Coordinates of C-alpha atoms and ligand atoms in Angstrom, one line a residue:
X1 CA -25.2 -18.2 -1.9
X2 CA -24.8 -16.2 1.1
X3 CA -24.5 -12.0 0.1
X4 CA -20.6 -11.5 -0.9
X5 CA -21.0 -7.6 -0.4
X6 CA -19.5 -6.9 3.3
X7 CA -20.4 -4.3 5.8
X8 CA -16.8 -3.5 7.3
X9 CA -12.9 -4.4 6.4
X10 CA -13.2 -6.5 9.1
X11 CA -15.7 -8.6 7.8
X12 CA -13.7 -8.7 4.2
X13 CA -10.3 -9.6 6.5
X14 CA -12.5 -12.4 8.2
X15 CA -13.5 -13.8 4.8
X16 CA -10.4 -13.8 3.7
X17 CA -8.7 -16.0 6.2
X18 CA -11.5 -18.3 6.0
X19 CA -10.7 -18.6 2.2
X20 CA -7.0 -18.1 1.8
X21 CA -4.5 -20.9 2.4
X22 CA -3.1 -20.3 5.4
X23 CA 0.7 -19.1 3.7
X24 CA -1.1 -16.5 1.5
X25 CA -2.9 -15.3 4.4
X26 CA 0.0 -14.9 6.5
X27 CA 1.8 -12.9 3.7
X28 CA -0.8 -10.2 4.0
X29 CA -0.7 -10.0 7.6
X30 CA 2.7 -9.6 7.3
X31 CA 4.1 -7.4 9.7
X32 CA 7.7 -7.6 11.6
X33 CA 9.3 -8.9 14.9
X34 CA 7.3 -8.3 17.9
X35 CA 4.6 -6.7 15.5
X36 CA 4.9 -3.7 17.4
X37 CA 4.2 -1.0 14.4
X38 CA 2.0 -2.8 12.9
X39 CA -0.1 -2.7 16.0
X40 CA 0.5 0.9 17.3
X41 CA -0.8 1.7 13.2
X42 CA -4.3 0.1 14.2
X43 CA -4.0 1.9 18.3
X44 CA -3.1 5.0 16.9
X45 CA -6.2 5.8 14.9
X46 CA -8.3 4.0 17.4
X47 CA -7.0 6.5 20.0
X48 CA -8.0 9.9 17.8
X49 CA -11.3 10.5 18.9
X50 CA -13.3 13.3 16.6
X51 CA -15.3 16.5 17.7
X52 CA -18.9 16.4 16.8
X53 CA -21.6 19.2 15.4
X54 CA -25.4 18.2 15.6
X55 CA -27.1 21.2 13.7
X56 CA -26.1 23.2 10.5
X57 CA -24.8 19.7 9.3
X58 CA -23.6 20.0 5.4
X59 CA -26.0 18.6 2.8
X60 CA -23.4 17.7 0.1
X61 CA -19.8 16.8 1.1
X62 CA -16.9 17.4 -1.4
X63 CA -14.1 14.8 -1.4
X64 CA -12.3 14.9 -4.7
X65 CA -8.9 15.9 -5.2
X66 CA -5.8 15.6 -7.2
X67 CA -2.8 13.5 -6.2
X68 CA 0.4 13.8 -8.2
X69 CA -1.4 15.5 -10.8
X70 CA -4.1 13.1 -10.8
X71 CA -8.1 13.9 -10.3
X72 CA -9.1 11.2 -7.9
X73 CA -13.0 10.7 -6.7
X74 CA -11.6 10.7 -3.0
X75 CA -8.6 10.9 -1.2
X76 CA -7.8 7.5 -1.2
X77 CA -4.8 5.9 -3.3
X78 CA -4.3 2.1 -3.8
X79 CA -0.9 1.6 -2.1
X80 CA 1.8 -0.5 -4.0
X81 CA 1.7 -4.1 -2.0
X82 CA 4.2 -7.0 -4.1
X83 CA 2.0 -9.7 -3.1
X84 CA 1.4 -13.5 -5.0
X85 CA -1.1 -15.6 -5.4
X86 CA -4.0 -13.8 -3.4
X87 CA -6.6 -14.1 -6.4
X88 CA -6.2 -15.3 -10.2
X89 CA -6.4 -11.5 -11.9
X90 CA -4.4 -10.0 -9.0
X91 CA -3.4 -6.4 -9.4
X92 CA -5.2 -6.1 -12.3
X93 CA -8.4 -6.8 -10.7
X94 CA -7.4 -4.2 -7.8
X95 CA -6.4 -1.7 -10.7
X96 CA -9.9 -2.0 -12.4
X97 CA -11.6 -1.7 -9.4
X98 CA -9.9 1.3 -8.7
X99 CA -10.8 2.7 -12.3
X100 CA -14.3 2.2 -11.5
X101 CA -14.3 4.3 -8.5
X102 CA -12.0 6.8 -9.8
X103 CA -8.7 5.7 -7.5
X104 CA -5.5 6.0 -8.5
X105 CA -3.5 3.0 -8.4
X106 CA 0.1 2.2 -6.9
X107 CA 1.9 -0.8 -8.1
X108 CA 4.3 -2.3 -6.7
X109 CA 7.4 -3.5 -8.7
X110 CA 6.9 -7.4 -7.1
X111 CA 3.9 -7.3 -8.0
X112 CA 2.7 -10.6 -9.6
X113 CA 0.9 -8.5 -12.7
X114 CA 2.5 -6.3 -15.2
X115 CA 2.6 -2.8 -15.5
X116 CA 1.6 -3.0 -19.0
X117 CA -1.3 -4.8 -18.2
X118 CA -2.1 -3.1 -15.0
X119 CA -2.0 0.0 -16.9
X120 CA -4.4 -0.8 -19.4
X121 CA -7.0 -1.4 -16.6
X122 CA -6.8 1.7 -14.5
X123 CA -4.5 4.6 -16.7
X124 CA -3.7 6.2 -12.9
X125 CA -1.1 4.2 -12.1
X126 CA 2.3 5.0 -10.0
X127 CA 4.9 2.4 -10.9
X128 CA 6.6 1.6 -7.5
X129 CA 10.1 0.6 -7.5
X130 CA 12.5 -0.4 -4.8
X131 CA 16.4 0.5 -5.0
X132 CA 17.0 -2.9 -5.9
X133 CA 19.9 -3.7 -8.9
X134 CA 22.0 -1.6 -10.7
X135 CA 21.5 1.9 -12.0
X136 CA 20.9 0.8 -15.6
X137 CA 18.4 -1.9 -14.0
X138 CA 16.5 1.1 -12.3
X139 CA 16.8 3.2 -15.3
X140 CA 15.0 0.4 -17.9
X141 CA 12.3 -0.4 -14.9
X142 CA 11.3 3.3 -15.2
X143 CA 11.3 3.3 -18.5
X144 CA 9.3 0.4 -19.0
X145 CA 6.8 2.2 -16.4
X146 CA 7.0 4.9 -19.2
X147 CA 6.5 3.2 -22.1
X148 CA 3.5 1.7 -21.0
X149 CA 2.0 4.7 -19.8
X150 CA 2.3 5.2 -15.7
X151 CA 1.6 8.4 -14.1
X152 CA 4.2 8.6 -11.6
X153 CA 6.3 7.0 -9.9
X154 CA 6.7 6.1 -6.3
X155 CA 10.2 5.3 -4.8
X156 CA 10.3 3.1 -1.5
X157 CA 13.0 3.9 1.4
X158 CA 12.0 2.4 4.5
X159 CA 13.3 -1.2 4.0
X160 CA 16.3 -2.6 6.3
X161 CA 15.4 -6.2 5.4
X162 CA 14.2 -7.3 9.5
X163 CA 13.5 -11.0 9.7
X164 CA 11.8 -12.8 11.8
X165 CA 8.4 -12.8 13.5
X166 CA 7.4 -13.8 17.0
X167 CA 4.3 -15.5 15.4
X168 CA 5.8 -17.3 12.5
X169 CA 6.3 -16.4 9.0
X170 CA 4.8 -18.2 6.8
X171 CA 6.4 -20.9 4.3
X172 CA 6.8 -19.4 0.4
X173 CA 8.2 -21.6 -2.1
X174 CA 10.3 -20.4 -5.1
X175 CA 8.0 -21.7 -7.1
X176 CA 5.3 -24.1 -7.5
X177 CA 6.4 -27.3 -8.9
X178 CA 5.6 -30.6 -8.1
X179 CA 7.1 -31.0 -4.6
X180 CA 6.0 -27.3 -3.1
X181 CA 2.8 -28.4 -4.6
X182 CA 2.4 -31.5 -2.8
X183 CA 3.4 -29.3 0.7
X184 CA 1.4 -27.5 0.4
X185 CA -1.4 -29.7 -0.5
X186 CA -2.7 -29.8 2.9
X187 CA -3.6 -26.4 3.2
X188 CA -4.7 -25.6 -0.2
X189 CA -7.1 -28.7 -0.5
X190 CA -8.7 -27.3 2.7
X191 CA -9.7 -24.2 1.0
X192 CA -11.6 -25.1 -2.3
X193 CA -13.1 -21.8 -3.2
X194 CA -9.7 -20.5 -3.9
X195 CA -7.9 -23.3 -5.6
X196 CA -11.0 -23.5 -7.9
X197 CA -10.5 -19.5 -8.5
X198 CA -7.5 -20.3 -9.9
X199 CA -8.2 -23.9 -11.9
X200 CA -11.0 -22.1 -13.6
X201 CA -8.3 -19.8 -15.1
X202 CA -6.1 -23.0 -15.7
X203 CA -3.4 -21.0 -14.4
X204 CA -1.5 -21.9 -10.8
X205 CA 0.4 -19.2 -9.0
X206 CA 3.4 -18.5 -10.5
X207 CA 4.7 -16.4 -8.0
X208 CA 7.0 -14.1 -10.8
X209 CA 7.5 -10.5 -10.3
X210 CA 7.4 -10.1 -14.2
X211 CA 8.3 -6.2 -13.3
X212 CA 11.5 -7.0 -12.4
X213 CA 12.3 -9.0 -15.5
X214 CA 15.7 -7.9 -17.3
X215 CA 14.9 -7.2 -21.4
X216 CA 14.6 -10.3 -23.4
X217 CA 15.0 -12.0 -20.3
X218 CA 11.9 -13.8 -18.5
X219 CA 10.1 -12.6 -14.8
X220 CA 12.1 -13.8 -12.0
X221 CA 10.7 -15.2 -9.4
X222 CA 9.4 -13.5 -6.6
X223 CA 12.8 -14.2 -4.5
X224 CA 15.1 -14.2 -7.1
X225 CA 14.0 -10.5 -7.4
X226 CA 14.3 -10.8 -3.6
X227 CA 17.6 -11.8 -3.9
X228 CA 18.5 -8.9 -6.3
X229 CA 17.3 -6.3 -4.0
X230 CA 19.5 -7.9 -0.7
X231 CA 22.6 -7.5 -2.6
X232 CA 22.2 -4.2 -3.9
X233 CA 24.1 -1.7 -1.3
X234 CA 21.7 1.1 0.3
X235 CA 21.1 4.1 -1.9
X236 CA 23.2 7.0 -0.7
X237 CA 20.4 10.3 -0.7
X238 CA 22.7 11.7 -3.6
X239 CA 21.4 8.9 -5.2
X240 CA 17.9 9.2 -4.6
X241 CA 18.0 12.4 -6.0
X242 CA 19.6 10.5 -9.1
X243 CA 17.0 8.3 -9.6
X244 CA 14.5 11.8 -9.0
X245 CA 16.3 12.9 -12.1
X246 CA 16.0 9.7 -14.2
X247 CA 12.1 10.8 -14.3
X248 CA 10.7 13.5 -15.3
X249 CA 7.1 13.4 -13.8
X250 CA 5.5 13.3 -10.7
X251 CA 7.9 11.6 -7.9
X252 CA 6.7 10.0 -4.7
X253 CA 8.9 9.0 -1.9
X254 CA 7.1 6.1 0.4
X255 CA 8.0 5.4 3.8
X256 CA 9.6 8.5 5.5
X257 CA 9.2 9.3 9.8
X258 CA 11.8 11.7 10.6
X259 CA 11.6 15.5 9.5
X260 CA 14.9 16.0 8.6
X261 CA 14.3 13.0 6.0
X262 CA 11.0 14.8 4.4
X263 CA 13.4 18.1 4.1
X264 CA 15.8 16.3 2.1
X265 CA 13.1 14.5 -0.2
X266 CA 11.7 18.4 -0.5
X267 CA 15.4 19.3 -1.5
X268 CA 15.3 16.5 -4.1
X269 CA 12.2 17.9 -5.6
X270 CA 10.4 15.2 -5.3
X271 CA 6.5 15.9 -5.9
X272 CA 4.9 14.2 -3.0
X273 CA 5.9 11.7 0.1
X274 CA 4.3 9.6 2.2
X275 CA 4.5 9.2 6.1
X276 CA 4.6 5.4 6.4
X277 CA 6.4 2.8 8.2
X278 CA 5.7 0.1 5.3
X279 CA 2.2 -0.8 6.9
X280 CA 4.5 -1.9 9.9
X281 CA 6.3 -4.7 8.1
X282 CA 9.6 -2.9 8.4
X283 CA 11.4 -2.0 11.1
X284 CA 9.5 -2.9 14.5
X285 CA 8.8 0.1 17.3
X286 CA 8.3 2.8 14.3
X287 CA 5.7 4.9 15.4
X288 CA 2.2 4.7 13.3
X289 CA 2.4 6.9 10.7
X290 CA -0.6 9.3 12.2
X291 CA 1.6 10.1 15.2
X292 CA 4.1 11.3 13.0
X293 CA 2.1 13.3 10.6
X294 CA 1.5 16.7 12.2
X295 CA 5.2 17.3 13.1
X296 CA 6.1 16.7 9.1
X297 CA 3.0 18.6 7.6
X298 CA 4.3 21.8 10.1
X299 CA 7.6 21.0 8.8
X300 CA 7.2 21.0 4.9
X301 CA 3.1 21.0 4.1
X302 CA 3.8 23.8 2.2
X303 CA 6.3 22.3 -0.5
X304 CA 5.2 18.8 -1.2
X305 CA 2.4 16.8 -1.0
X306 CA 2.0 14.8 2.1
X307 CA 0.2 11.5 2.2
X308 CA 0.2 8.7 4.9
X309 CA -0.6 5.1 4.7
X310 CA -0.8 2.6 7.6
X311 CA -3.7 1.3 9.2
X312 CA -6.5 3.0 7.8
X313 CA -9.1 0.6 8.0
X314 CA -12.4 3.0 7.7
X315 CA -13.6 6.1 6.6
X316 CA -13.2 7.9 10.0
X317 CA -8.9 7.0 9.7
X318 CA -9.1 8.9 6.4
X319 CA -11.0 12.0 7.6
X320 CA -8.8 12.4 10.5
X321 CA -5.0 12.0 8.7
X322 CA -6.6 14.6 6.4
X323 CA -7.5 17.0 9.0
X324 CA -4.2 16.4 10.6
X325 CA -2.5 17.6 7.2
X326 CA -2.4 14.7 5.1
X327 CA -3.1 15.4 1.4
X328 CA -5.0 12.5 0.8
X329 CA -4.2 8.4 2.2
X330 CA -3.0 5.0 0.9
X331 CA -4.2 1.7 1.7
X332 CA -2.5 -1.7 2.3
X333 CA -4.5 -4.3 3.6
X334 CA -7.7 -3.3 3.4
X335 CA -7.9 -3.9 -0.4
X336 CA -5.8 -7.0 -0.1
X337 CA -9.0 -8.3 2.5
X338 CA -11.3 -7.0 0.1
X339 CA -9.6 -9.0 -3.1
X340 CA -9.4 -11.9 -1.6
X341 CA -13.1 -11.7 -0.3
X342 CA -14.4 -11.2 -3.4
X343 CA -12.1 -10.3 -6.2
X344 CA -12.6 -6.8 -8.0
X345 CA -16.1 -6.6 -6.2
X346 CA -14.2 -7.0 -3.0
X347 CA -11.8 -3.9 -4.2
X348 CA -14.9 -1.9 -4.9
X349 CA -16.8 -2.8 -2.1
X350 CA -13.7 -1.5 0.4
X351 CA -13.8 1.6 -1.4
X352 CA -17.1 1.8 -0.9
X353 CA -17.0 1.3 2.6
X354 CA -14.0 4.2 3.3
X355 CA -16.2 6.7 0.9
X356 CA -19.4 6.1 2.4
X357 CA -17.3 6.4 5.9
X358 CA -15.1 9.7 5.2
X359 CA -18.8 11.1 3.9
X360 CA -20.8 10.1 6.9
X361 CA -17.6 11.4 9.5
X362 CA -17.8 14.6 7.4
X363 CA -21.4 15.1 7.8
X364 CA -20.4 14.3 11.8
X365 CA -18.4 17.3 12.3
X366 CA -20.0 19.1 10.2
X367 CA -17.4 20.0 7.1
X368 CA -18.5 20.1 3.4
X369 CA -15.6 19.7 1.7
X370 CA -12.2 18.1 3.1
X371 CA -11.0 21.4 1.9
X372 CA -12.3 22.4 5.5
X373 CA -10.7 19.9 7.7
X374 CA -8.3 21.4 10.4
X375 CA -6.9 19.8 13.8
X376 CA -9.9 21.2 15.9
X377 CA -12.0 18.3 14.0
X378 CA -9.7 15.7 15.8
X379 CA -9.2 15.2 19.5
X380 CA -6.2 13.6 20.6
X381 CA -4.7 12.2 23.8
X382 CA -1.9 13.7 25.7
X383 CA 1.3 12.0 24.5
X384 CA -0.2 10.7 21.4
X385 CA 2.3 12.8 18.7
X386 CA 5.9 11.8 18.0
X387 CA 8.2 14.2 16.2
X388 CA 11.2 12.4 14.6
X389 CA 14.4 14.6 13.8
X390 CA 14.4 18.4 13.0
Ligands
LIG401 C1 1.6 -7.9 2.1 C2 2.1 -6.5 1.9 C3 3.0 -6.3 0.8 C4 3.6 -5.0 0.6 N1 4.4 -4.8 -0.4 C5 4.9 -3.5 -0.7 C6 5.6 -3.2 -1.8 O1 5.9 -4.1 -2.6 N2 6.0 -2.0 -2.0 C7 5.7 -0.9 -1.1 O2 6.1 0.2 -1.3 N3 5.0 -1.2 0.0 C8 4.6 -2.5 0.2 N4 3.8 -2.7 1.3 C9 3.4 -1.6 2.1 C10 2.1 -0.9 1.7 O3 2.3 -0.2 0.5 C11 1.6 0.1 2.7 O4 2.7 0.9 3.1 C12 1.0 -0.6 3.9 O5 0.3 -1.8 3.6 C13 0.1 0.4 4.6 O6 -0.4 -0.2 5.8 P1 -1.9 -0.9 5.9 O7 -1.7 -2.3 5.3 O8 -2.1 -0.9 7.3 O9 -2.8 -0.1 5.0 C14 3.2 -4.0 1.5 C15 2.3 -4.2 2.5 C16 1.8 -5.5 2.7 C17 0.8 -5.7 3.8

């Protein structure tokens, strides 16, 4: 058998189209309309360049932190991603893979695994909910999250339900029953390796979202929660700061861009946010996150945590959104690559890959601990920052 360890996420990502069916693939490229943020997320970094010592280089490099009240190995977080039928054990493969490495886990509320479970494999885990149903819906969901032991939780804004993509989207059935099955035949009988990942489980993709379940009622399926979520009328931000109050424990809000928006989710005492524009699934022409970054850091650094996620794809992307003020980062995609590459492994290789990466751009510029990272370690074009609001 050829080696399954990979040297780069895009060696995992390549792996994984050549063993996904086509639809599940697709669902992790995601992205929206012209794919223009999900693109500029990739540019962005690509376009930081960093500033190099060649003597007096650091022997030991310090990258552990705490997130949320968390220790964490490095300052990488599993970012929540409500994706189906990628591999048999799902999030709960992602979540022990995180565990090993000491990563703290998000997971998202359509996710196809359960928190309870989820938790039992990696105890650092955010529950991540949408504001999707009514408040007594939101309320149980949290508690739920508590009973079963997350962290944290981490509330997700940045979702104005865009459709369409210039490339395609791909086709997702409500559920797998005889006739999606036979449409889908085609494509899943052209990729053995998977379908036997899952027959050797004697399971099939349910495609559920068993965190979204009412009490006493069973998971609905992945649209039907869907469905929830379109008909539930935009949270005022009195509301957010509701829902803020509904838990007491470390508080996340994912997806903010503008600096009047991080203010307000300071003023809602929330514990920590995150610069994202939803991996560039969202709403298209959103500056990358990384652009962003600086202008919210100077703007409230000093009274939350600030993380980013989008496009960070190697160690380097880490080391620089941390020395442009981010706390510590969240990835997307490159875990899902790495999953469906090679299952927990696949997880633990990726995080390999970004700690061996932040240590060997550390070592670069010559900084010991990230503790020492400022804006002089990164070199960036003229034009490259966007500042959102006031
Ligand atoms: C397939 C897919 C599904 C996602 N689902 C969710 C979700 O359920 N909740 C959420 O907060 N973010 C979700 N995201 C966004 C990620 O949490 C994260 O913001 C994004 O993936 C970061 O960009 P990256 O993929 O370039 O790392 C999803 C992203 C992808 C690619």
């Amino acid at each position: 058998m050829a080696n399954a360890w990979f040297e780069t996420v895009a060696e995992a990502q390549r792996r994984a189209k050549r063993r996904l069916p086509a639809s599940v693939y697709g669902a992790l490229v995601a992205g929206a309309e012209k794919g223009l943020s999900v693109q500029d997320n990739l540019t962005a970094f690509d376009q930081l360049g960093l500033s190099p010592h060649v003597a007096g280089l650091p022997h030991t490099r310090q990258m552990a932190t705490t997130v949320m009240g968390q220790h964490v190995s490095m300052p990488v977080l599993i970012s929540p991603t409500g994706v189906q039928a990628v591999h048999p054990q799902g999030e709960v493969a992602i979540a022990r893979a995180a565990a090993n490495r000491g990563v703290a886990m998000g997971l998202s509320s359509f996710a196809s695994k359960s928190v309870e479970d989820v938790v039992a494999a990696n105890p650092q885990t955010f529950f991540q909910t949408y504001w999707c149903g009514d408040k007594d819906t939101l309320v149980q969901r949290l508690e739920r999250a508590r009973a079963a032991g997350a962290k944290g939780v981490i509330v997700t804004l940045d979702w104005s339900f865009s459709n369409g993509r210039d490339w395609g989207s791909p086709w997702i059935p409500e559920k797998i029953d005889l006739k999606a099955a036979f449409k889908l035949a085609p494509e899943v009988l052209a990729k053995p390796r998977w379908l036997w990942s899952f027959v050797r489980t004697g399971r099939i993709p349910d495609l559920a979202a068993p965190n979204m379940a009412k009490p006493g009622q069973p998971a609905p399926t992945f649209f039907g929660a869907y469905y929830e979520w379109m008909q539930t009328p935009f949270p005022t931000w009195d509301e957010v700061a509701w829902l803020r109050s509904q838990w007491d424990g470390p508080f996340m809000v994912k997806g903010v861009g503008r600096i009047d928006d991080a203010k307000r989710v300071v003023d809602l005492g929330a514990t920590a946010l995150s610069v994202s524009n939803h991996g560039g699934n969202n709403l298209d022409g959103t500056p990358a996150p990384i652009r962003m970054l600086p202008a919210i850091v100077d703007a409230v650094g000093n009274d939350i945590e600030v993380l980013l996620d989008g496009g960070v794809r190697r160690g380097s992307d880490v080391v620089k959104a941390l020395a442009l003020g981010a706390r510590a980062v969240m990835i997307g995609r490159a875990y899902l690559w790495g999953l469906a590459a090679n299952g927990q492994a696949g997880v633990e290789n990726v995080l390999d890959l970004l700690r061996s990466g932040i240590d060997a751009t550390m070592t670069g510029i010559g900084k010991a601990s990230i503790a020492d990272l400022t804006r002089d370690d990164v070199v960036a074009p003229d034009g490259f920052w966007r500042r959102l609001g006031t």
